[in-house]
Coordinates of C-alpha atoms (C1' of nucleotides) in Angstrom, one line a residue:
Chain A
M22 CA -198.0 74.1 6.0
S23 CA -195.3 72.2 7.3
L24 CA -195.1 70.6 10.9
R25 CA -192.6 72.0 13.3
I26 CA -191.6 70.1 16.6
Y27 CA -189.4 70.5 19.2
N28 CA -186.9 67.7 19.4
T29 CA -185.1 67.2 22.8
L30 CA -182.2 65.7 20.8
S31 CA -181.3 69.0 19.3
G32 CA -182.5 71.4 21.5
K33 CA -184.3 73.2 18.9
V34 CA -187.9 73.4 16.9
E35 CA -187.4 71.7 13.7
E36 CA -189.2 70.6 10.8
F37 CA -190.6 67.4 11.0
V38 CA -189.9 64.7 7.8
P39 CA -191.0 61.4 8.0
I40 CA -188.1 58.9 7.1
N41 CA -190.7 57.1 5.1
P42 CA -193.6 58.9 4.2
P43 CA -196.9 58.8 4.3
K44 CA -195.3 56.3 7.3
V45 CA -194.5 57.8 10.5
L46 CA -193.3 55.7 13.5
I47 CA -193.9 56.4 17.1
Y48 CA -192.9 54.9 20.0
T49 CA -194.1 56.1 23.4
C50 CA -192.8 54.9 26.8
G51 CA -196.3 53.7 28.6
V52 CA -197.2 53.1 32.3
T53 CA -195.9 50.3 34.6
V54 CA -198.8 48.9 36.0
Y55 CA -198.2 48.5 39.6
D56 CA -201.3 51.1 40.7
D57 CA -203.8 53.4 39.1
S58 CA -202.9 55.9 36.7
H59 CA -202.5 59.4 38.0
V60 CA -203.0 62.8 36.1
G61 CA -199.4 62.7 35.2
H62 CA -199.7 59.9 33.1
G63 CA -203.0 61.1 31.9
R64 CA -201.3 64.4 30.4
S65 CA -198.7 62.3 28.5
L66 CA -201.4 60.0 27.1
I67 CA -203.7 62.7 26.2
V68 CA -201.1 65.2 24.5
F69 CA -199.7 61.7 22.5
D70 CA -203.4 61.0 21.6
V71 CA -204.2 64.5 20.5
F72 CA -200.5 64.6 18.4
R73 CA -201.4 61.3 16.7
R74 CA -204.8 62.4 15.6
F75 CA -203.3 65.6 14.3
L76 CA -200.8 63.5 12.3
E77 CA -203.1 61.7 11.0
H78 CA -205.1 64.6 9.9
L79 CA -202.2 65.8 8.1
G80 CA -202.5 62.5 5.7
Y81 CA -199.7 60.7 7.7
Q82 CA -200.1 57.0 8.5
V83 CA -199.6 56.4 12.0
K84 CA -198.2 53.3 13.5
F85 CA -198.4 53.9 16.9
V86 CA -196.7 51.7 19.6
R87 CA -197.0 52.2 23.4
N88 CA -195.8 49.5 26.2
F89 CA -196.9 48.7 29.3
T90 CA -193.5 47.3 31.8
D91 CA -195.4 44.5 33.5
V92 CA -192.6 43.1 35.7
D93 CA -190.5 45.5 37.8
D94 CA -189.6 45.9 41.4
K95 CA -192.8 48.0 42.2
I96 CA -194.9 45.5 40.7
I97 CA -193.3 42.3 42.8
N98 CA -193.5 44.6 46.1
R99 CA -197.0 45.2 45.6
A100 CA -197.8 41.4 45.1
K101 CA -195.6 40.5 48.0
Q102 CA -197.8 42.9 50.1
E103 CA -201.2 41.2 48.9
C104 CA -199.8 37.5 48.9
T105 CA -200.2 36.9 45.4
D106 CA -198.2 36.6 42.1
F107 CA -196.9 39.9 40.1
M108 CA -198.6 38.3 37.0
T109 CA -202.1 39.1 39.1
I110 CA -201.1 42.6 39.7
A111 CA -199.9 43.6 36.4
D112 CA -203.6 42.0 35.0
R113 CA -205.7 43.7 37.2
Y114 CA -203.8 47.2 36.7
I115 CA -203.8 46.6 32.7
A116 CA -207.5 46.4 32.8
R117 CA -207.6 49.4 35.0
Y118 CA -206.0 51.2 33.1
Y119 CA -208.0 50.0 29.9
V120 CA -211.0 51.6 31.9
D121 CA -208.9 55.0 32.4
M122 CA -208.1 55.1 28.8
E123 CA -211.4 54.5 27.4
N124 CA -213.4 57.1 30.3
I125 CA -210.7 59.9 29.1
R126 CA -210.9 58.9 25.5
V127 CA -207.4 58.2 25.0
R128 CA -207.5 55.7 21.8
P129 CA -205.7 52.4 22.2
A130 CA -202.3 52.6 20.5
D131 CA -202.0 50.0 17.5
V132 CA -199.8 47.7 19.4
E133 CA -199.6 47.7 22.9
P134 CA -196.6 45.3 24.0
R135 CA -196.2 43.6 27.4
V136 CA -192.6 43.0 28.8
T137 CA -193.4 39.7 29.6
E138 CA -194.5 38.7 26.0
H139 CA -191.2 40.1 24.7
I140 CA -188.5 38.2 26.7
P141 CA -187.1 36.6 24.1
E142 CA -186.7 39.8 22.1
I143 CA -185.0 41.4 25.1
I144 CA -182.9 38.7 25.6
E145 CA -181.8 39.4 22.0
V146 CA -180.4 42.3 22.2
I147 CA -178.8 41.6 25.5
Q148 CA -176.9 39.2 23.5
K149 CA -176.0 41.3 21.2
L150 CA -174.9 43.8 23.1
V151 CA -172.5 41.2 25.1
E152 CA -171.3 40.0 21.7
K153 CA -170.3 43.5 20.5
G154 CA -168.5 44.3 23.9
Y155 CA -170.9 46.7 25.1
A156 CA -172.2 44.6 27.9
Y157 CA -170.4 42.0 30.6
V158 CA -172.0 39.7 32.7
V159 CA -171.3 39.6 36.3
E160 CA -172.8 36.3 38.5
G161 CA -175.8 36.2 36.4
D162 CA -176.4 40.1 36.1
V163 CA -175.6 41.4 32.8
Y164 CA -174.7 45.3 32.7
F165 CA -174.4 47.9 29.9
S166 CA -170.6 49.6 29.8
V167 CA -171.6 53.3 29.5
K168 CA -168.1 54.3 29.1
K169 CA -167.8 52.0 25.6
F170 CA -170.7 54.2 24.1
K171 CA -169.0 57.8 23.1
D172 CA -172.3 59.5 22.5
Y173 CA -173.9 58.8 26.1
G174 CA -175.0 62.2 27.3
K175 CA -176.0 63.6 23.9
L176 CA -179.8 63.7 24.8
S177 CA -179.8 65.0 28.1
K178 CA -176.8 67.4 27.5
R179 CA -174.8 65.4 30.2
D180 CA -171.1 65.3 30.2
I181 CA -170.0 61.4 30.9
E182 CA -167.3 62.9 33.0
E183 CA -169.2 64.9 35.2
L184 CA -171.6 62.2 35.7
I185 CA -169.2 59.9 36.9
A186 CA -167.8 62.7 39.5
G187 CA -171.2 62.9 40.8
A188 CA -172.3 59.1 40.8
R189 CA -173.0 57.6 43.9
V190 CA -170.6 54.5 44.5
E191 CA -172.7 51.9 46.1
P192 CA -170.4 49.9 48.4
S193 CA -171.8 46.0 47.0
E194 CA -172.0 47.3 43.8
K195 CA -171.1 44.7 40.8
K196 CA -170.8 46.9 38.2
R197 CA -167.9 47.8 37.1
D198 CA -168.7 51.7 36.8
P199 CA -171.3 53.3 38.8
L200 CA -172.7 54.6 35.6
D201 CA -173.1 51.1 34.1
F202 CA -177.0 50.3 34.3
A203 CA -178.4 46.7 34.3
L204 CA -180.0 44.9 31.7
W205 CA -180.5 41.3 33.4
K206 CA -180.7 40.9 36.8
A207 CA -180.6 37.2 38.4
S208 CA -183.3 36.7 40.0
K209 CA -183.7 36.0 43.9
A210 CA -186.1 33.3 45.5
G211 CA -189.6 33.6 44.7
E212 CA -189.2 36.5 42.4
P213 CA -190.3 36.1 38.5
A214 CA -187.5 34.4 36.6
W215 CA -186.9 33.5 33.0
D216 CA -184.3 31.3 31.1
S217 CA -181.6 33.2 29.6
P218 CA -177.8 32.5 28.7
W219 CA -176.7 33.9 31.9
G220 CA -179.3 31.8 33.9
K221 CA -182.5 32.6 35.6
G222 CA -183.4 36.4 35.6
R223 CA -185.6 39.2 34.7
P224 CA -184.7 41.9 32.4
G225 CA -183.5 45.6 33.7
W226 CA -186.2 48.2 33.0
H227 CA -184.4 50.0 29.8
T228 CA -184.1 47.3 27.4
E229 CA -187.5 46.7 26.8
C230 CA -188.3 49.5 24.7
V231 CA -185.6 48.9 22.6
A232 CA -186.6 45.4 22.1
M233 CA -190.3 46.5 21.3
V234 CA -188.9 49.1 19.2
F235 CA -186.9 46.8 17.1
K236 CA -189.7 44.3 17.0
H237 CA -192.5 45.8 15.9
L238 CA -191.2 49.3 14.4
G239 CA -187.7 48.8 13.3
E240 CA -184.0 50.2 14.0
T241 CA -184.8 53.6 13.5
I242 CA -188.3 55.6 14.0
D243 CA -189.8 58.9 13.5
I244 CA -190.8 60.0 16.8
H245 CA -189.8 58.9 20.4
G246 CA -191.8 60.4 23.2
G247 CA -192.3 60.6 26.7
G248 CA -192.3 62.5 29.9
L249 CA -189.5 65.0 30.5
D250 CA -188.7 62.7 33.5
L251 CA -187.7 60.0 31.2
V252 CA -185.0 61.6 29.3
F253 CA -182.4 60.8 31.7
P254 CA -181.6 57.9 32.4
H255 CA -183.8 56.1 30.6
H256 CA -184.3 57.6 26.9
E257 CA -180.5 57.9 27.0
N258 CA -180.1 54.3 28.1
E259 CA -182.1 53.5 25.2
I260 CA -180.3 55.2 22.8
A261 CA -177.3 54.0 24.2
Q262 CA -177.9 50.3 23.7
A263 CA -180.0 50.6 20.5
E264 CA -177.4 52.5 18.7
A265 CA -174.6 50.4 20.3
I266 CA -176.3 47.6 17.8
T267 CA -177.1 49.3 14.8
G268 CA -175.0 52.2 15.0
K269 CA -178.0 54.2 13.4
P270 CA -180.2 56.8 15.2
F271 CA -182.7 55.3 17.4
A272 CA -185.0 58.2 16.6
R273 CA -185.2 61.1 14.6
Y274 CA -187.3 63.2 16.8
W275 CA -187.7 62.9 20.5
M276 CA -190.6 64.6 22.1
H277 CA -191.2 65.1 25.9
N278 CA -194.2 66.5 27.5
G279 CA -193.9 68.7 30.7
L280 CA -194.7 67.4 33.8
V281 CA -198.0 67.9 35.9
T282 CA -197.4 69.5 39.4
V283 CA -199.7 70.3 42.5
G284 CA -198.6 73.5 43.9
G285 CA -195.7 73.7 42.2
Q286 CA -194.5 70.4 43.0
K287 CA -194.0 67.6 41.0
M288 CA -197.2 64.9 41.2
S289 CA -195.7 61.8 42.1
K290 CA -196.7 58.6 43.7
S291 CA -193.5 59.2 46.0
L292 CA -194.4 62.6 47.1
G293 CA -198.3 61.6 47.5
N294 CA -199.3 64.5 45.8
Y295 CA -201.1 62.5 43.2
V296 CA -204.3 62.5 41.9
T297 CA -206.3 59.6 40.2
L298 CA -207.5 59.8 36.5
R299 CA -210.6 57.7 38.2
E300 CA -211.1 60.7 40.9
V301 CA -210.9 63.0 38.1
Y302 CA -213.2 61.4 35.5
T303 CA -215.8 60.4 38.3
K304 CA -216.2 64.0 39.4
Y305 CA -216.0 65.7 35.8
H306 CA -216.7 65.1 32.3
P307 CA -213.6 63.5 31.0
D308 CA -213.7 66.3 28.2
V309 CA -213.0 68.7 30.9
L310 CA -209.7 66.9 31.8
R311 CA -208.7 66.9 28.1
L312 CA -209.2 70.6 28.0
L313 CA -207.5 71.2 31.0
V314 CA -204.2 69.7 29.2
L315 CA -204.8 71.4 25.9
F316 CA -204.8 74.7 27.7
T317 CA -201.1 74.4 28.6
H318 CA -198.6 74.1 25.8
Y319 CA -197.3 70.3 25.8
R320 CA -194.2 71.2 27.0
S321 CA -195.0 73.6 29.8
P322 CA -195.3 72.4 33.3
L323 CA -198.8 72.2 34.5
D324 CA -200.2 72.8 37.9
F325 CA -203.0 70.7 38.4
S326 CA -206.0 72.0 41.1
W327 CA -209.4 71.2 41.4
E328 CA -210.0 75.3 40.8
K329 CA -208.4 75.1 37.4
M330 CA -211.0 71.9 36.8
E331 CA -213.9 74.3 37.9
E332 CA -212.6 77.0 35.7
T333 CA -212.2 74.6 32.7
L334 CA -215.5 73.4 33.3
K335 CA -216.7 76.9 32.6
A336 CA -214.6 77.1 29.5
Y337 CA -215.8 74.0 28.2
E338 CA -219.7 74.4 28.8
R339 CA -219.2 77.8 26.6
L340 CA -217.8 75.7 23.8
K341 CA -220.3 72.9 24.1
N342 CA -223.1 75.3 24.5
A343 CA -222.2 77.2 21.2
I344 CA -222.0 74.4 19.3
E345 CA -225.2 72.7 20.8
D346 CA -227.7 75.4 20.8
L347 CA -228.2 75.1 17.2
E348 CA -231.1 73.0 18.2
L349 CA -232.6 75.6 20.2
L350 CA -232.0 78.0 17.1
K351 CA -233.7 75.8 15.1
K352 CA -236.8 75.8 17.4
L353 CA -237.5 79.9 16.6
Q354 CA -239.3 81.3 14.0
V355 CA -237.4 81.2 10.9
V356 CA -237.7 84.3 8.3
E357 CA -236.3 84.7 5.2
S358 CA -233.4 86.6 4.7
K359 CA -233.4 89.8 2.5
E360 CA -229.8 90.0 2.7
G361 CA -227.6 88.2 -0.2
G362 CA -224.2 87.1 -0.2
T363 CA -222.8 84.4 1.9
H364 CA -222.7 85.1 5.6
P365 CA -219.6 85.7 7.3
L366 CA -219.2 82.9 9.4
Y367 CA -218.5 80.8 6.0
E368 CA -215.3 83.1 6.2
Q369 CA -214.5 82.9 9.5
V370 CA -214.6 79.0 9.6
K371 CA -212.4 79.2 7.1
E372 CA -210.2 81.4 8.8
F373 CA -210.5 79.5 12.1
E374 CA -209.4 76.1 10.6
E375 CA -206.5 77.7 8.7
N376 CA -205.2 79.4 12.4
F377 CA -206.1 76.4 14.2
Y378 CA -204.0 73.8 12.0
A379 CA -201.3 76.7 11.9
S380 CA -201.0 76.7 15.8
L381 CA -200.7 72.9 16.0
S382 CA -198.4 72.9 13.1
D383 CA -195.9 75.2 15.1
D384 CA -194.5 72.7 17.9
F385 CA -198.1 71.2 18.5
N386 CA -199.4 74.6 20.0
T387 CA -202.6 73.7 21.3
P388 CA -203.2 76.5 23.7
E389 CA -203.1 79.0 20.6
A390 CA -205.3 76.9 18.7
L391 CA -207.8 76.9 21.5
S392 CA -207.3 80.7 21.3
H393 CA -209.2 80.6 17.9
V394 CA -211.7 78.0 18.7
Y395 CA -213.2 80.8 21.6
K396 CA -212.9 83.4 18.8
L397 CA -215.0 81.3 16.7
V398 CA -217.1 80.7 19.7
G399 CA -217.6 84.2 20.2
E400 CA -218.7 84.6 16.6
L401 CA -221.1 82.1 16.7
N402 CA -222.9 83.5 20.1
K403 CA -223.0 86.9 18.6
V404 CA -225.3 85.2 15.7
K405 CA -227.2 83.7 18.8
N406 CA -227.6 86.3 20.8
K407 CA -229.0 88.4 17.6
A408 CA -231.6 85.7 16.8
Y409 CA -232.4 85.5 20.6
S410 CA -233.0 89.2 21.5
E411 CA -235.5 89.6 17.9
G412 CA -237.5 86.1 19.1
K413 CA -236.4 84.8 15.2
I414 CA -233.4 84.0 13.1
T415 CA -233.2 84.3 9.3
D416 CA -232.8 81.3 7.1
R417 CA -229.3 82.6 6.0
E418 CA -228.2 82.7 9.7
L419 CA -229.3 79.3 10.4
S420 CA -228.0 77.8 7.9
A421 CA -224.6 79.6 8.6
Y422 CA -224.9 78.7 12.3
E423 CA -225.6 74.9 11.3
F424 CA -222.4 74.9 8.6
A425 CA -220.4 76.9 11.5
S426 CA -221.1 75.0 14.5
K427 CA -220.9 71.4 12.8
S428 CA -217.7 72.2 11.3
L429 CA -216.5 73.5 14.8
L430 CA -217.4 70.0 16.2
N431 CA -216.2 68.1 14.0
T432 CA -212.5 69.6 14.5
M433 CA -213.0 68.9 18.0
K434 CA -213.9 65.4 17.8
K435 CA -211.1 64.5 15.4
I436 CA -208.4 66.1 16.5
F437 CA -209.0 67.3 20.2
G438 CA -211.1 64.1 20.9
L439 CA -213.6 66.4 22.5
L440 CA -217.5 66.2 22.5
E441 CA -218.1 63.0 21.3
D442 CA -221.3 62.6 23.1
L443 CA -223.0 65.8 20.6
Y444 CA -224.7 64.1 17.6
P445 CA -222.5 60.7 18.2
E446 CA -222.1 58.4 15.2
C447 CA -222.0 55.4 17.4
K448 CA -223.2 54.6 20.8
V449 CA -220.6 53.8 23.3
E450 CA -220.8 51.7 26.0
R451 CA -218.5 52.9 28.9
V452 CA -217.5 50.8 31.9
V453 CA -217.2 53.5 34.2
E454 CA -219.8 56.2 34.2
R455 CA -219.4 59.2 36.5
E456 CA -220.4 59.4 40.4
L457 CA -222.8 62.5 39.7
E458 CA -224.8 59.9 36.6
A459 CA -224.4 56.9 39.1
G460 CA -227.2 58.5 41.4
Q461 CA -229.5 60.0 38.5
V462 CA -231.9 57.9 37.6
F463 CA -234.2 60.0 35.3
D464 CA -235.9 59.7 32.6
E465 CA -236.0 62.6 29.7
K466 CA -239.7 62.3 29.5
L467 CA -240.6 62.8 32.9
I468 CA -238.3 65.9 33.1
Q469 CA -240.0 67.1 30.0
I470 CA -243.3 66.7 31.9
L471 CA -241.9 68.8 34.7
I472 CA -240.5 71.5 32.1
E473 CA -244.1 71.6 30.6
A474 CA -245.6 71.8 34.2
R475 CA -243.2 74.7 35.2
N476 CA -244.0 76.7 32.0
I477 CA -247.5 76.4 32.6
A478 CA -246.8 78.1 36.1
R479 CA -244.9 80.4 34.5
K480 CA -247.4 81.4 32.3
E481 CA -249.9 81.6 35.2
K482 CA -247.3 83.7 36.9
V483 CA -247.1 81.2 39.4
F484 CA -243.4 81.8 40.1
K485 CA -242.9 79.8 43.7
V486 CA -243.7 77.0 41.8
A487 CA -241.7 77.3 38.9
D488 CA -238.6 78.2 40.9
Y489 CA -239.3 75.3 43.1
I490 CA -239.2 72.7 40.2
R491 CA -236.2 74.8 39.0
D492 CA -234.1 74.4 42.1
K493 CA -235.3 71.1 42.7
L494 CA -234.0 69.7 39.5
K495 CA -230.5 71.3 39.7
E496 CA -230.1 69.6 43.4
L497 CA -230.4 66.4 41.0
G498 CA -227.8 67.9 38.2
I499 CA -230.1 68.9 36.0
V500 CA -229.8 72.7 34.7
L501 CA -232.7 74.4 33.4
E502 CA -232.3 77.5 31.1
D503 CA -235.1 79.5 29.6
T504 CA -234.5 80.8 25.9
P505 CA -236.8 82.6 23.5
A506 CA -236.9 79.1 22.1
G507 CA -238.3 77.5 24.9
T508 CA -236.7 75.8 28.1
K509 CA -233.4 73.7 27.8
W510 CA -232.0 71.4 30.2
K511 CA -228.8 69.7 30.6
K512 CA -227.1 67.6 33.1
R513 CA -224.0 69.2 35.2
E514 CA -220.6 68.2 33.9
G515 CA -218.7 68.5 36.9
A516 CA -219.3 67.9 40.6
Chain B
rG12 C1' -172.9 71.2 43.6
rG13 C1' -173.4 70.0 37.8
rC14 C1' -177.1 70.3 33.9
rG15 C1' -181.8 72.1 31.9
rA16 C1' -186.0 75.0 32.3
rC17 C1' -188.9 79.1 33.4
rG18 C1' -190.7 84.3 36.3
rU19 C1' -196.4 87.6 31.5
rG20 C1' -202.6 92.0 33.7
rG21 C1' -206.8 89.8 40.2
rC22 C1' -205.9 83.9 38.6
rC23 C1' -204.5 80.9 34.6
rG24 C1' -202.1 80.7 30.2
rA25 C1' -199.9 81.7 24.8
rG26 C1' -196.8 84.9 22.1
rC27 C1' -190.2 85.2 22.1
rG28 C1' -187.6 92.3 18.1
rG29 C1' -192.3 96.7 16.3
rU30 C1' -199.1 95.4 14.9
rU31 C1' -205.5 90.9 18.9
rA32 C1' -203.8 85.9 22.3
rG33 C1' -206.9 83.2 24.6
rG34 C1' -209.6 81.1 29.2
rC35 C1' -211.7 82.2 34.0
rG36 C1' -213.1 85.8 37.4
rG37 C1' -214.6 91.3 39.3
rG38 C1' -217.8 95.8 37.8
rG39 C1' -221.8 98.1 34.7
rG40 C1' -225.3 97.6 30.9
rA41 C1' -229.1 94.8 27.5
rC42 C1' -232.1 90.9 27.5
rU43 C1' -235.5 87.9 31.4
rG44 C1' -240.9 87.2 35.8
rC45 C1' -236.4 85.9 38.4
rA46 C1' -231.8 82.7 37.2
rA47 C1' -229.3 81.0 33.5
rA48 C1' -227.5 81.3 28.9
rU49 C1' -225.5 85.1 25.4
rC50 C1' -224.2 89.9 23.8
rC51 C1' -221.6 94.8 24.5
rC52 C1' -218.8 98.0 27.9
rC53 C1' -215.1 98.4 31.8
rU54 C1' -210.8 95.7 34.8
rU55 C1' -206.6 100.6 29.0
rU56 C1' -197.7 102.0 31.7
rA57 C1' -199.1 92.8 31.8
rC58 C1' -194.3 91.1 31.1
rG59 C1' -188.9 89.3 38.4
rG60 C1' -185.0 93.2 38.9
rC61 C1' -180.7 96.3 37.0
rG62 C1' -177.5 97.2 32.7
rG63 C1' -176.6 96.9 27.7
rU64 C1' -177.5 95.8 22.4
rU65 C1' -181.4 98.2 18.8
rC66 C1' -184.5 103.6 15.7
rG67 C1' -187.7 100.1 18.7
rA68 C1' -187.6 94.4 23.6
rA69 C1' -191.9 90.8 27.5
rU70 C1' -189.1 89.3 23.0
rC71 C1' -181.6 89.4 22.0
rC72 C1' -177.2 89.7 25.8
rG73 C1' -175.2 90.1 31.0
rC74 C1' -175.4 90.1 36.1
rC75 C1' -178.7 89.5 40.1
rC76 C1' -183.2 87.5 42.7
rG77 C1' -186.8 83.7 43.0
rU78 C1' -189.5 79.1 41.3
rC79 C1' -188.9 74.2 39.7
rG80 C1' -187.1 69.6 37.1
rC81 C1' -183.2 66.2 36.1
rC82 C1' -178.7 64.3 38.3
rU83 C1' -182.3 57.1 42.2
rC84 C1' -187.6 54.6 41.0
rC85 C1' -191.1 57.9 38.0
rA86 C1' -195.6 59.7 32.2

RNA sequence: GGCGACGUGGCCGAGCGGUUAGGCGGGGGACUGCAAAUCCCCUUUACGGCGGUUCGAAUCCGCCCGUCGCCUCCA
């Protein structure tokens, strides 16, 4: 089955054909490290993380590059405020970014280049542009001459004449044309600076991605991604620079994720309506955020709210219960089945997998894929319900349940990066644990003793004591559920 | 103002020419000591408005209303 994705460049859903299969080269614009990442960044990161996993599942050898912008005005300003140097700020937020990524289960890219480590490459790109006549030098600054690049506007569907008409004209501008953008900025006193053919200075924002793509991936890549807000001017400017130099398409497919909003307004630093990733994953299990992102198509806007987190938590627990309750079913009396043939669950798993991957192949339709997940969850639960109400399970049902729940779990882990805590292959120490867990100094054996004591009380019909134990444990974030297969306990996954 | 996108049942959110989305919530029932979990049933003119195309439209076209994004840094 072929993968189809929406290409911003053509404005259409297209069949995905890599340049050099099975290799797929992807670049996405990473964050500017001047503060903690918020849910808006998180969405983009999660979307491309899952998309990458899906490509790998399809058999592609993905080389994924995501950069850090570690020198820019905001970082410099922050450093001034804190009376320190920009590198201290950048290093700090890169470290914090990695903590965030570890917590929300976003895998590192194959290459994670920093601007400050690519100054020679950036200078080289600028030099070529100057040589080819696309860029000009004014008092130590270098600007790209937009008018010289005839295709300018093809990604963002803008007409160059209209842009000129609408452009702000700033009085002390060194640019020849208001549309031109800076490739190199002469440094002011006290600011970070590198030597260049045009004197001491630092790169403008738009060149770094071009230089990094050229260095780590090549002149033409398969997919270039990022948030929708980067289409103009950032990605438009990347295309102008790269294609001015090579004369070849810079990226075949441009993928842009929709923005995160709060009450309908874009989540952003400047509006102050942002929620940091850290805030989210210290309150809720990180899977809940991933699921929240996946429940909306990647190109649609996503309105964030804590109410929605709470809703998603419920949905998450339903998925998790269906899978982990296999262990409870195993504790029931297992009887021999009198029925022959394979259990319907096997066929349902097969259908699920076909539908699931078909949805992802159709412009990465994760919400539709999730609808198939929940259909399977329903089938699993029917089997569970039957077993609970009968107080026993047949060997045929149990093995089908085991097969189906494990299949589903594997798919969730592999593609969506969910439920990695269940039947873990390796124990991962995470730098930040949830607040929820921070105060929970409890021992599983002690909980087990309390549960046994409570069950004795229940047997003796001393329900006051039984309920007291359950209520008090709940206050500690431990939920008890009595089932025909015994008492199950679990931690609450949300605030 | 220019360009682009969107308006779906109580809420969230897929679908984009005829056939089930899915999640969350609400009501009833089964199970349970009670909860919780789970199942079953109900919430059976859902597709912003008005026109048009079509045998047939939430899905295509036009106009209108409303919301948002980009046009400055931004994932």
